[in-house]
Amino acid sequence: AELCEHNTEIKSLDISKNGKLVVSATCGGQVTVHDVSSRKEQCSVEMSESVSVVKFLSCGEKVVACGISGELRVFGVVKCETWISINSKYDFKCGCLHSDSILATGSADGKLRLWNLHNGGEYHLESNNSIEDTITTVKFNNDKTVLAAGGGSGKLYIWDVQ
C-alpha cells in the first residue's frame, strides 16, 4: 500500500519498534511520520536541507533527523514538537543510535561524533576517531560495545566503545 508521495527522492526511512509508524525523509528536507494501520500522515517537519538520516528513538515517540549541512533535530511524532535543534557545521552522511540519548554520526570530514540527544551537546571522542575518508555508514553492535564505520574509499573502521 502506498502511504504518501513525496515530491523528491526518499533518502532515509525507519520503522518504529512496534511496527505502527514509519518515518521517511527526503532530499528536499521533508520528514514525515506515517501511521501504518490508517495509512495516513501523522505529522510532518520541514528541515532546511536534504535529510541523510532519520531514526525513531526506542520509545517510538520521538524521531531524530540529520541534514547534510549540519542540521540535527529531535522531534515528537504526535505534534511534531521540536525537542532538540542543533545547527552544526558538519556534513552528516550517516548516523546510528547507541541509545535514546546518544547518536553517533559520520561526516565528510572523516570524524565520528557522539551527540547527547537530551541536551544537544557533543561528546568529545579520543583523537583516533578521525580518519582520512568520508564516513558513509556507522553501526553499533547489539551490546553497544563496538562501533563500525564504512568509508567512501571502501575501507572499514572499528572502535571499541566504553
PDB file of N, CA and C in Angstrom, residues 13-87:
ATOM      1  N   LEU A  13      14.701   6.112   5.796  1.00  0.00           N
ATOM      2  CA  LEU A  13      13.451   5.783   6.465  1.00  0.00           C
ATOM      3  C   LEU A  13      13.727   4.852   7.622  1.00  0.00           C
ATOM      4  N   ASP A  14      12.744   4.758   8.512  1.00  0.00           N
ATOM      5  CA  ASP A  14      12.852   3.877   9.667  1.00  0.00           C
ATOM      6  C   ASP A  14      11.442   3.446  10.063  1.00  0.00           C
ATOM      7  N   ILE A  15      11.360   2.313  10.735  1.00  0.00           N
ATOM      8  CA  ILE A  15      10.103   1.777  11.239  1.00  0.00           C
ATOM      9  C   ILE A  15      10.210   1.699  12.756  1.00  0.00           C
ATOM     10  N   SER A  16       9.175   2.145  13.459  1.00  0.00           N
ATOM     11  CA  SER A  16       9.189   2.082  14.920  1.00  0.00           C
ATOM     12  C   SER A  16       9.269   0.622  15.367  1.00  0.00           C
ATOM     13  N   LYS A  17       9.786   0.404  16.577  1.00  0.00           N
ATOM     14  CA  LYS A  17       9.960  -0.961  17.084  1.00  0.00           C
ATOM     15  C   LYS A  17       8.658  -1.736  17.135  1.00  0.00           C
ATOM     16  N   ASN A  18       7.547  -1.050  17.411  1.00  0.00           N
ATOM     17  CA  ASN A  18       6.268  -1.746  17.483  1.00  0.00           C
ATOM     18  C   ASN A  18       5.623  -1.904  16.100  1.00  0.00           C
ATOM     19  N   GLY A  19       6.246  -1.364  15.068  1.00  0.00           N
ATOM     20  CA  GLY A  19       5.762  -1.511  13.706  1.00  0.00           C
ATOM     21  C   GLY A  19       4.558  -0.662  13.350  1.00  0.00           C
ATOM     22  N   LYS A  20       4.169   0.249  14.231  1.00  0.00           N
ATOM     23  CA  LYS A  20       2.963   1.045  13.989  1.00  0.00           C
ATOM     24  C   LYS A  20       3.222   2.319  13.194  1.00  0.00           C
ATOM     25  N   LEU A  21       4.478   2.782  13.175  1.00  0.00           N
ATOM     26  CA  LEU A  21       4.805   4.033  12.496  1.00  0.00           C
ATOM     27  C   LEU A  21       5.984   3.839  11.549  1.00  0.00           C
ATOM     28  N   VAL A  22       5.982   4.606  10.467  1.00  0.00           N
ATOM     29  CA  VAL A  22       7.104   4.675   9.537  1.00  0.00           C
ATOM     30  C   VAL A  22       7.450   6.143   9.388  1.00  0.00           C
ATOM     31  N   VAL A  23       8.745   6.470   9.412  1.00  0.00           N
ATOM     32  CA  VAL A  23       9.184   7.839   9.153  1.00  0.00           C
ATOM     33  C   VAL A  23      10.024   7.826   7.884  1.00  0.00           C
ATOM     34  N   SER A  24       9.789   8.816   7.025  1.00  0.00           N
ATOM     35  CA  SER A  24      10.556   8.935   5.789  1.00  0.00           C
ATOM     36  C   SER A  24      11.138  10.339   5.706  1.00  0.00           C
ATOM     37  N   ALA A  25      12.287  10.457   5.047  1.00  0.00           N
ATOM     38  CA  ALA A  25      12.970  11.744   4.896  1.00  0.00           C
ATOM     39  C   ALA A  25      13.459  11.883   3.467  1.00  0.00           C
ATOM     40  N   THR A  26      13.384  13.100   2.952  1.00  0.00           N
ATOM     41  CA  THR A  26      13.702  13.321   1.538  1.00  0.00           C
ATOM     42  C   THR A  26      14.918  14.219   1.344  1.00  0.00           C
ATOM     43  N   CYS A  27      15.402  14.232   0.104  1.00  0.00           N
ATOM     44  CA  CYS A  27      16.494  15.126  -0.237  1.00  0.00           C
ATOM     45  C   CYS A  27      16.018  16.576  -0.274  1.00  0.00           C
ATOM     46  N   GLY A  28      14.710  16.810  -0.235  1.00  0.00           N
ATOM     47  CA  GLY A  28      14.169  18.157  -0.149  1.00  0.00           C
ATOM     48  C   GLY A  28      13.995  18.664   1.264  1.00  0.00           C
ATOM     49  N   GLY A  29      14.264  17.822   2.270  1.00  0.00           N
ATOM     50  CA  GLY A  29      14.183  18.226   3.668  1.00  0.00           C
ATOM     51  C   GLY A  29      12.886  17.896   4.373  1.00  0.00           C
ATOM     52  N   GLN A  30      11.982  17.203   3.724  1.00  0.00           N
ATOM     53  CA  GLN A  30      10.708  16.839   4.355  1.00  0.00           C
ATOM     54  C   GLN A  30      10.874  15.550   5.151  1.00  0.00           C
ATOM     55  N   VAL A  31      10.449  15.568   6.417  1.00  0.00           N
ATOM     56  CA  VAL A  31      10.443  14.390   7.279  1.00  0.00           C
ATOM     57  C   VAL A  31       8.990  14.142   7.666  1.00  0.00           C
ATOM     58  N   THR A  32       8.475  12.957   7.339  1.00  0.00           N
ATOM     59  CA  THR A  32       7.066  12.665   7.555  1.00  0.00           C
ATOM     60  C   THR A  32       6.912  11.367   8.342  1.00  0.00           C
ATOM     61  N   VAL A  33       6.067  11.398   9.369  1.00  0.00           N
ATOM     62  CA  VAL A  33       5.728  10.214  10.153  1.00  0.00           C
ATOM     63  C   VAL A  33       4.372   9.721   9.658  1.00  0.00           C
ATOM     64  N   HIS A  34       4.303   8.424   9.352  1.00  0.00           N
ATOM     65  CA  HIS A  34       3.097   7.814   8.807  1.00  0.00           C
ATOM     66  C   HIS A  34       2.573   6.755   9.778  1.00  0.00           C
ATOM     67  N   ASP A  35       1.265   6.700   9.957  1.00  0.00           N
ATOM     68  CA  ASP A  35       0.619   5.655  10.731  1.00  0.00           C
ATOM     69  C   ASP A  35       0.366   4.479   9.786  1.00  0.00           C
ATOM     70  N   VAL A  36       0.917   3.312  10.116  1.00  0.00           N
ATOM     71  CA  VAL A  36       0.827   2.158   9.223  1.00  0.00           C
ATOM     72  C   VAL A  36      -0.605   1.649   9.097  1.00  0.00           C
ATOM     73  N   SER A  37      -1.341   1.533  10.214  1.00  0.00           N
ATOM     74  CA  SER A  37      -2.678   0.944  10.148  1.00  0.00           C
ATOM     75  C   SER A  37      -3.688   1.834   9.416  1.00  0.00           C
ATOM     76  N   SER A  38      -3.640   3.135   9.649  1.00  0.00           N
ATOM     77  CA  SER A  38      -4.592   4.036   8.987  1.00  0.00           C
ATOM     78  C   SER A  38      -4.094   4.490   7.614  1.00  0.00           C
ATOM     79  N   ARG A  39      -2.791   4.249   7.335  1.00  0.00           N
ATOM     80  CA  ARG A  39      -2.171   4.669   6.077  1.00  0.00           C
ATOM     81  C   ARG A  39      -2.201   6.193   5.909  1.00  0.00           C
ATOM     82  N   LYS A  40      -2.194   6.925   7.036  1.00  0.00           N
ATOM     83  CA  LYS A  40      -2.269   8.386   6.983  1.00  0.00           C
ATOM     84  C   LYS A  40      -1.024   9.020   7.596  1.00  0.00           C
ATOM     85  N   GLU A  41      -0.760  10.244   7.144  1.00  0.00           N
ATOM     86  CA  GLU A  41       0.325  11.037   7.702  1.00  0.00           C
ATOM     87  C   GLU A  41      -0.037  11.445   9.119  1.00  0.00           C
ATOM     88  N   GLN A  42       0.887  11.213  10.058  1.00  0.00           N
ATOM     89  CA  GLN A  42       0.657  11.601  11.442  1.00  0.00           C
ATOM     90  C   GLN A  42       1.191  13.006  11.701  1.00  0.00           C
ATOM     91  N   CYS A  43       2.377  13.296  11.169  1.00  0.00           N
ATOM     92  CA  CYS A  43       2.934  14.639  11.274  1.00  0.00           C
ATOM     93  C   CYS A  43       4.061  14.785  10.264  1.00  0.00           C
ATOM     94  N   SER A  44       4.425  16.038   9.996  1.00  0.00           N
ATOM     95  CA  SER A  44       5.471  16.312   9.021  1.00  0.00           C
ATOM     96  C   SER A  44       6.284  17.516   9.478  1.00  0.00           C
ATOM     97  N   VAL A  45       7.596  17.457   9.266  1.00  0.00           N
ATOM     98  CA  VAL A  45       8.521  18.518   9.641  1.00  0.00           C
ATOM     99  C   VAL A  45       9.337  18.881   8.412  1.00  0.00           C
ATOM    100  N   GLU A  46       9.545  20.179   8.200  1.00  0.00           N
ATOM    101  CA  GLU A  46      10.412  20.632   7.111  1.00  0.00           C
ATOM    102  C   GLU A  46      11.756  21.030   7.705  1.00  0.00           C
ATOM    103  N   MET A  47      12.806  20.390   7.213  1.00  0.00           N
ATOM    104  CA  MET A  47      14.154  20.774   7.602  1.00  0.00           C
ATOM    105  C   MET A  47      14.710  21.679   6.507  1.00  0.00           C
ATOM    106  N   SER A  48      15.792  22.365   6.803  1.00  0.00           N
ATOM    107  CA  SER A  48      16.312  23.365   5.876  1.00  0.00           C
ATOM    108  C   SER A  48      17.130  22.767   4.733  1.00  0.00           C
ATOM    109  N   GLU A  49      17.313  21.462   4.735  1.00  0.00           N
ATOM    110  CA  GLU A  49      18.191  20.843   3.745  1.00  0.00           C
ATOM    111  C   GLU A  49      17.837  19.375   3.571  1.00  0.00           C
ATOM    112  N   SER A  50      18.520  18.736   2.667  1.00  0.00           N
ATOM    113  CA  SER A  50      18.359  17.302   2.436  1.00  0.00           C
ATOM    114  C   SER A  50      18.653  16.533   3.717  1.00  0.00           C
ATOM    115  N   VAL A  51      17.828  15.535   4.009  1.00  0.00           N
ATOM    116  CA  VAL A  51      17.985  14.736   5.230  1.00  0.00           C
ATOM    117  C   VAL A  51      18.664  13.424   4.870  1.00  0.00           C
ATOM    118  N   SER A  52      19.790  13.144   5.509  1.00  0.00           N
ATOM    119  CA  SER A  52      20.543  11.926   5.219  1.00  0.00           C
ATOM    120  C   SER A  52      20.247  10.800   6.192  1.00  0.00           C
ATOM    121  N   VAL A  53      19.745  11.118   7.386  1.00  0.00           N
ATOM    122  CA  VAL A  53      19.486  10.111   8.419  1.00  0.00           C
ATOM    123  C   VAL A  53      18.196  10.450   9.138  1.00  0.00           C
ATOM    124  N   VAL A  54      17.343   9.437   9.323  1.00  0.00           N
ATOM    125  CA  VAL A  54      16.161   9.589  10.162  1.00  0.00           C
ATOM    126  C   VAL A  54      15.982   8.283  10.936  1.00  0.00           C
ATOM    127  N   LYS A  55      15.789   8.397  12.265  1.00  0.00           N
ATOM    128  CA  LYS A  55      15.668   7.221  13.137  1.00  0.00           C
ATOM    129  C   LYS A  55      14.637   7.475  14.226  1.00  0.00           C
ATOM    130  N   PHE A  56      13.846   6.450  14.546  1.00  0.00           N
ATOM    131  CA  PHE A  56      12.984   6.503  15.721  1.00  0.00           C
ATOM    132  C   PHE A  56      13.838   6.230  16.952  1.00  0.00           C
ATOM    133  N   LEU A  57      13.563   6.944  18.041  1.00  0.00           N
ATOM    134  CA  LEU A  57      14.125   6.544  19.322  1.00  0.00           C
ATOM    135  C   LEU A  57      13.346   5.316  19.756  1.00  0.00           C
ATOM    136  N   SER A  58      13.898   4.506  20.666  1.00  0.00           N
ATOM    137  CA  SER A  58      13.289   3.218  21.007  1.00  0.00           C
ATOM    138  C   SER A  58      11.885   3.355  21.584  1.00  0.00           C
ATOM    139  N   CYS A  59      11.592   4.472  22.224  1.00  0.00           N
ATOM    140  CA  CYS A  59      10.257   4.678  22.785  1.00  0.00           C
ATOM    141  C   CYS A  59       9.204   4.815  21.681  1.00  0.00           C
ATOM    142  N   GLY A  60       9.634   5.141  20.469  1.00  0.00           N
ATOM    143  CA  GLY A  60       8.714   5.321  19.354  1.00  0.00           C
ATOM    144  C   GLY A  60       7.981   6.646  19.373  1.00  0.00           C
ATOM    145  N   GLU A  61       8.271   7.495  20.357  1.00  0.00           N
ATOM    146  CA  GLU A  61       7.573   8.772  20.494  1.00  0.00           C
ATOM    147  C   GLU A  61       8.360   9.949  19.950  1.00  0.00           C
ATOM    148  N   LYS A  62       9.635   9.720  19.589  1.00  0.00           N
ATOM    149  CA  LYS A  62      10.482  10.792  19.059  1.00  0.00           C
ATOM    150  C   LYS A  62      11.279  10.259  17.873  1.00  0.00           C
ATOM    151  N   VAL A  63      11.639  11.197  17.000  1.00  0.00           N
ATOM    152  CA  VAL A  63      12.445  10.900  15.824  1.00  0.00           C
ATOM    153  C   VAL A  63      13.650  11.831  15.836  1.00  0.00           C
ATOM    154  N   VAL A  64      14.802  11.324  15.418  1.00  0.00           N
ATOM    155  CA  VAL A  64      15.973  12.165  15.209  1.00  0.00           C
ATOM    156  C   VAL A  64      16.240  12.204  13.711  1.00  0.00           C
ATOM    157  N   ALA A  65      16.514  13.409  13.193  1.00  0.00           N
ATOM    158  CA  ALA A  65      16.797  13.594  11.771  1.00  0.00           C
ATOM    159  C   ALA A  65      18.065  14.427  11.633  1.00  0.00           C
ATOM    160  N   CYS A  66      18.926  14.048  10.685  1.00  0.00           N
ATOM    161  CA  CYS A  66      20.177  14.757  10.429  1.00  0.00           C
ATOM    162  C   CYS A  66      20.228  15.195   8.976  1.00  0.00           C
ATOM    163  N   GLY A  67      20.551  16.462   8.760  1.00  0.00           N
ATOM    164  CA  GLY A  67      20.658  17.004   7.417  1.00  0.00           C
ATOM    165  C   GLY A  67      22.090  17.045   6.927  1.00  0.00           C
ATOM    166  N   ILE A  68      22.245  17.149   5.616  1.00  0.00           N
ATOM    167  CA  ILE A  68      23.588  17.088   5.027  1.00  0.00           C
ATOM    168  C   ILE A  68      24.438  18.318   5.309  1.00  0.00           C
ATOM    169  N   SER A  69      23.830  19.399   5.743  1.00  0.00           N
ATOM    170  CA  SER A  69      24.607  20.608   6.029  1.00  0.00           C
ATOM    171  C   SER A  69      24.717  20.905   7.518  1.00  0.00           C
ATOM    172  N   GLY A  70      24.434  19.913   8.357  1.00  0.00           N
ATOM    173  CA  GLY A  70      24.684  20.068   9.775  1.00  0.00           C
ATOM    174  C   GLY A  70      23.480  20.282  10.668  1.00  0.00           C
ATOM    175  N   GLU A  71      22.271  20.238  10.130  1.00  0.00           N
ATOM    176  CA  GLU A  71      21.096  20.378  10.984  1.00  0.00           C
ATOM    177  C   GLU A  71      20.756  19.034  11.610  1.00  0.00           C
ATOM    178  N   LEU A  72      20.596  19.020  12.922  1.00  0.00           N
ATOM    179  CA  LEU A  72      20.208  17.823  13.669  1.00  0.00           C
ATOM    180  C   LEU A  72      18.998  18.208  14.502  1.00  0.00           C
ATOM    181  N   ARG A  73      17.932  17.427  14.399  1.00  0.00           N
ATOM    182  CA  ARG A  73      16.703  17.763  15.127  1.00  0.00           C
ATOM    183  C   ARG A  73      16.085  16.507  15.716  1.00  0.00           C
ATOM    184  N   VAL A  74      15.598  16.618  16.956  1.00  0.00           N
ATOM    185  CA  VAL A  74      14.802  15.573  17.598  1.00  0.00           C
ATOM    186  C   VAL A  74      13.411  16.155  17.783  1.00  0.00           C
ATOM    187  N   PHE A  75      12.385  15.433  17.287  1.00  0.00           N
ATOM    188  CA  PHE A  75      11.027  15.935  17.411  1.00  0.00           C
ATOM    189  C   PHE A  75      10.069  14.818  17.787  1.00  0.00           C
ATOM    190  N   GLY A  76       8.952  15.215  18.414  1.00  0.00           N
ATOM    191  CA  GLY A  76       7.909  14.278  18.808  1.00  0.00           C
ATOM    192  C   GLY A  76       7.062  13.882  17.617  1.00  0.00           C
ATOM    193  N   VAL A  77       6.535  12.665  17.644  1.00  0.00           N
ATOM    194  CA  VAL A  77       5.795  12.141  16.492  1.00  0.00           C
ATOM    195  C   VAL A  77       4.297  12.458  16.537  1.00  0.00           C
ATOM    196  N   VAL A  78       3.791  12.962  17.643  1.00  0.00           N
ATOM    197  CA  VAL A  78       2.366  13.260  17.733  1.00  0.00           C
ATOM    198  C   VAL A  78       2.087  14.684  17.239  1.00  0.00           C
ATOM    199  N   LYS A  79       2.753  15.654  17.814  1.00  0.00           N
ATOM    200  CA  LYS A  79       2.519  17.055  17.457  1.00  0.00           C
ATOM    201  C   LYS A  79       3.685  17.666  16.680  1.00  0.00           C
ATOM    202  N   CYS A  80       4.697  16.874  16.380  1.00  0.00           N
ATOM    203  CA  CYS A  80       5.901  17.341  15.671  1.00  0.00           C
ATOM    204  C   CYS A  80       6.629  18.450  16.427  1.00  0.00           C
ATOM    205  N   GLU A  81       6.505  18.470  17.745  1.00  0.00           N
ATOM    206  CA  GLU A  81       7.186  19.489  18.530  1.00  0.00           C
ATOM    207  C   GLU A  81       8.683  19.186  18.578  1.00  0.00           C
ATOM    208  N   THR A  82       9.493  20.233  18.419  1.00  0.00           N
ATOM    209  CA  THR A  82      10.947  20.077  18.430  1.00  0.00           C
ATOM    210  C   THR A  82      11.445  19.987  19.866  1.00  0.00           C
ATOM    211  N   TRP A  83      12.238  18.950  20.153  1.00  0.00           N
ATOM    212  CA  TRP A  83      12.836  18.761  21.478  1.00  0.00           C
ATOM    213  C   TRP A  83      14.263  19.292  21.503  1.00  0.00           C
ATOM    214  N   ILE A  84      15.020  18.986  20.470  1.00  0.00           N
ATOM    215  CA  ILE A  84      16.412  19.439  20.349  1.00  0.00           C
ATOM    216  C   ILE A  84      16.612  19.902  18.914  1.00  0.00           C
ATOM    217  N   SER A  85      17.280  21.036  18.727  1.00  0.00           N
ATOM    218  CA  SER A  85      17.632  21.504  17.393  1.00  0.00           C
ATOM    219  C   SER A  85      19.072  22.005  17.427  1.00  0.00           C
ATOM    220  N   ILE A  86      19.913  21.432  16.587  1.00  0.00           N
ATOM    221  CA  ILE A  86      21.326  21.790  16.535  1.00  0.00           C
ATOM    222  C   ILE A  86      21.659  22.184  15.101  1.00  0.00           C
ATOM    223  N   ASN A  87      22.327  23.298  14.955  1.00  0.00           N
ATOM    224  CA  ASN A  87      22.850  23.687  13.647  1.00  0.00           C
ATOM    225  C   ASN A  87      24.359  23.673  13.751  1.00  0.00           C
TER     226      ASN A  87
END
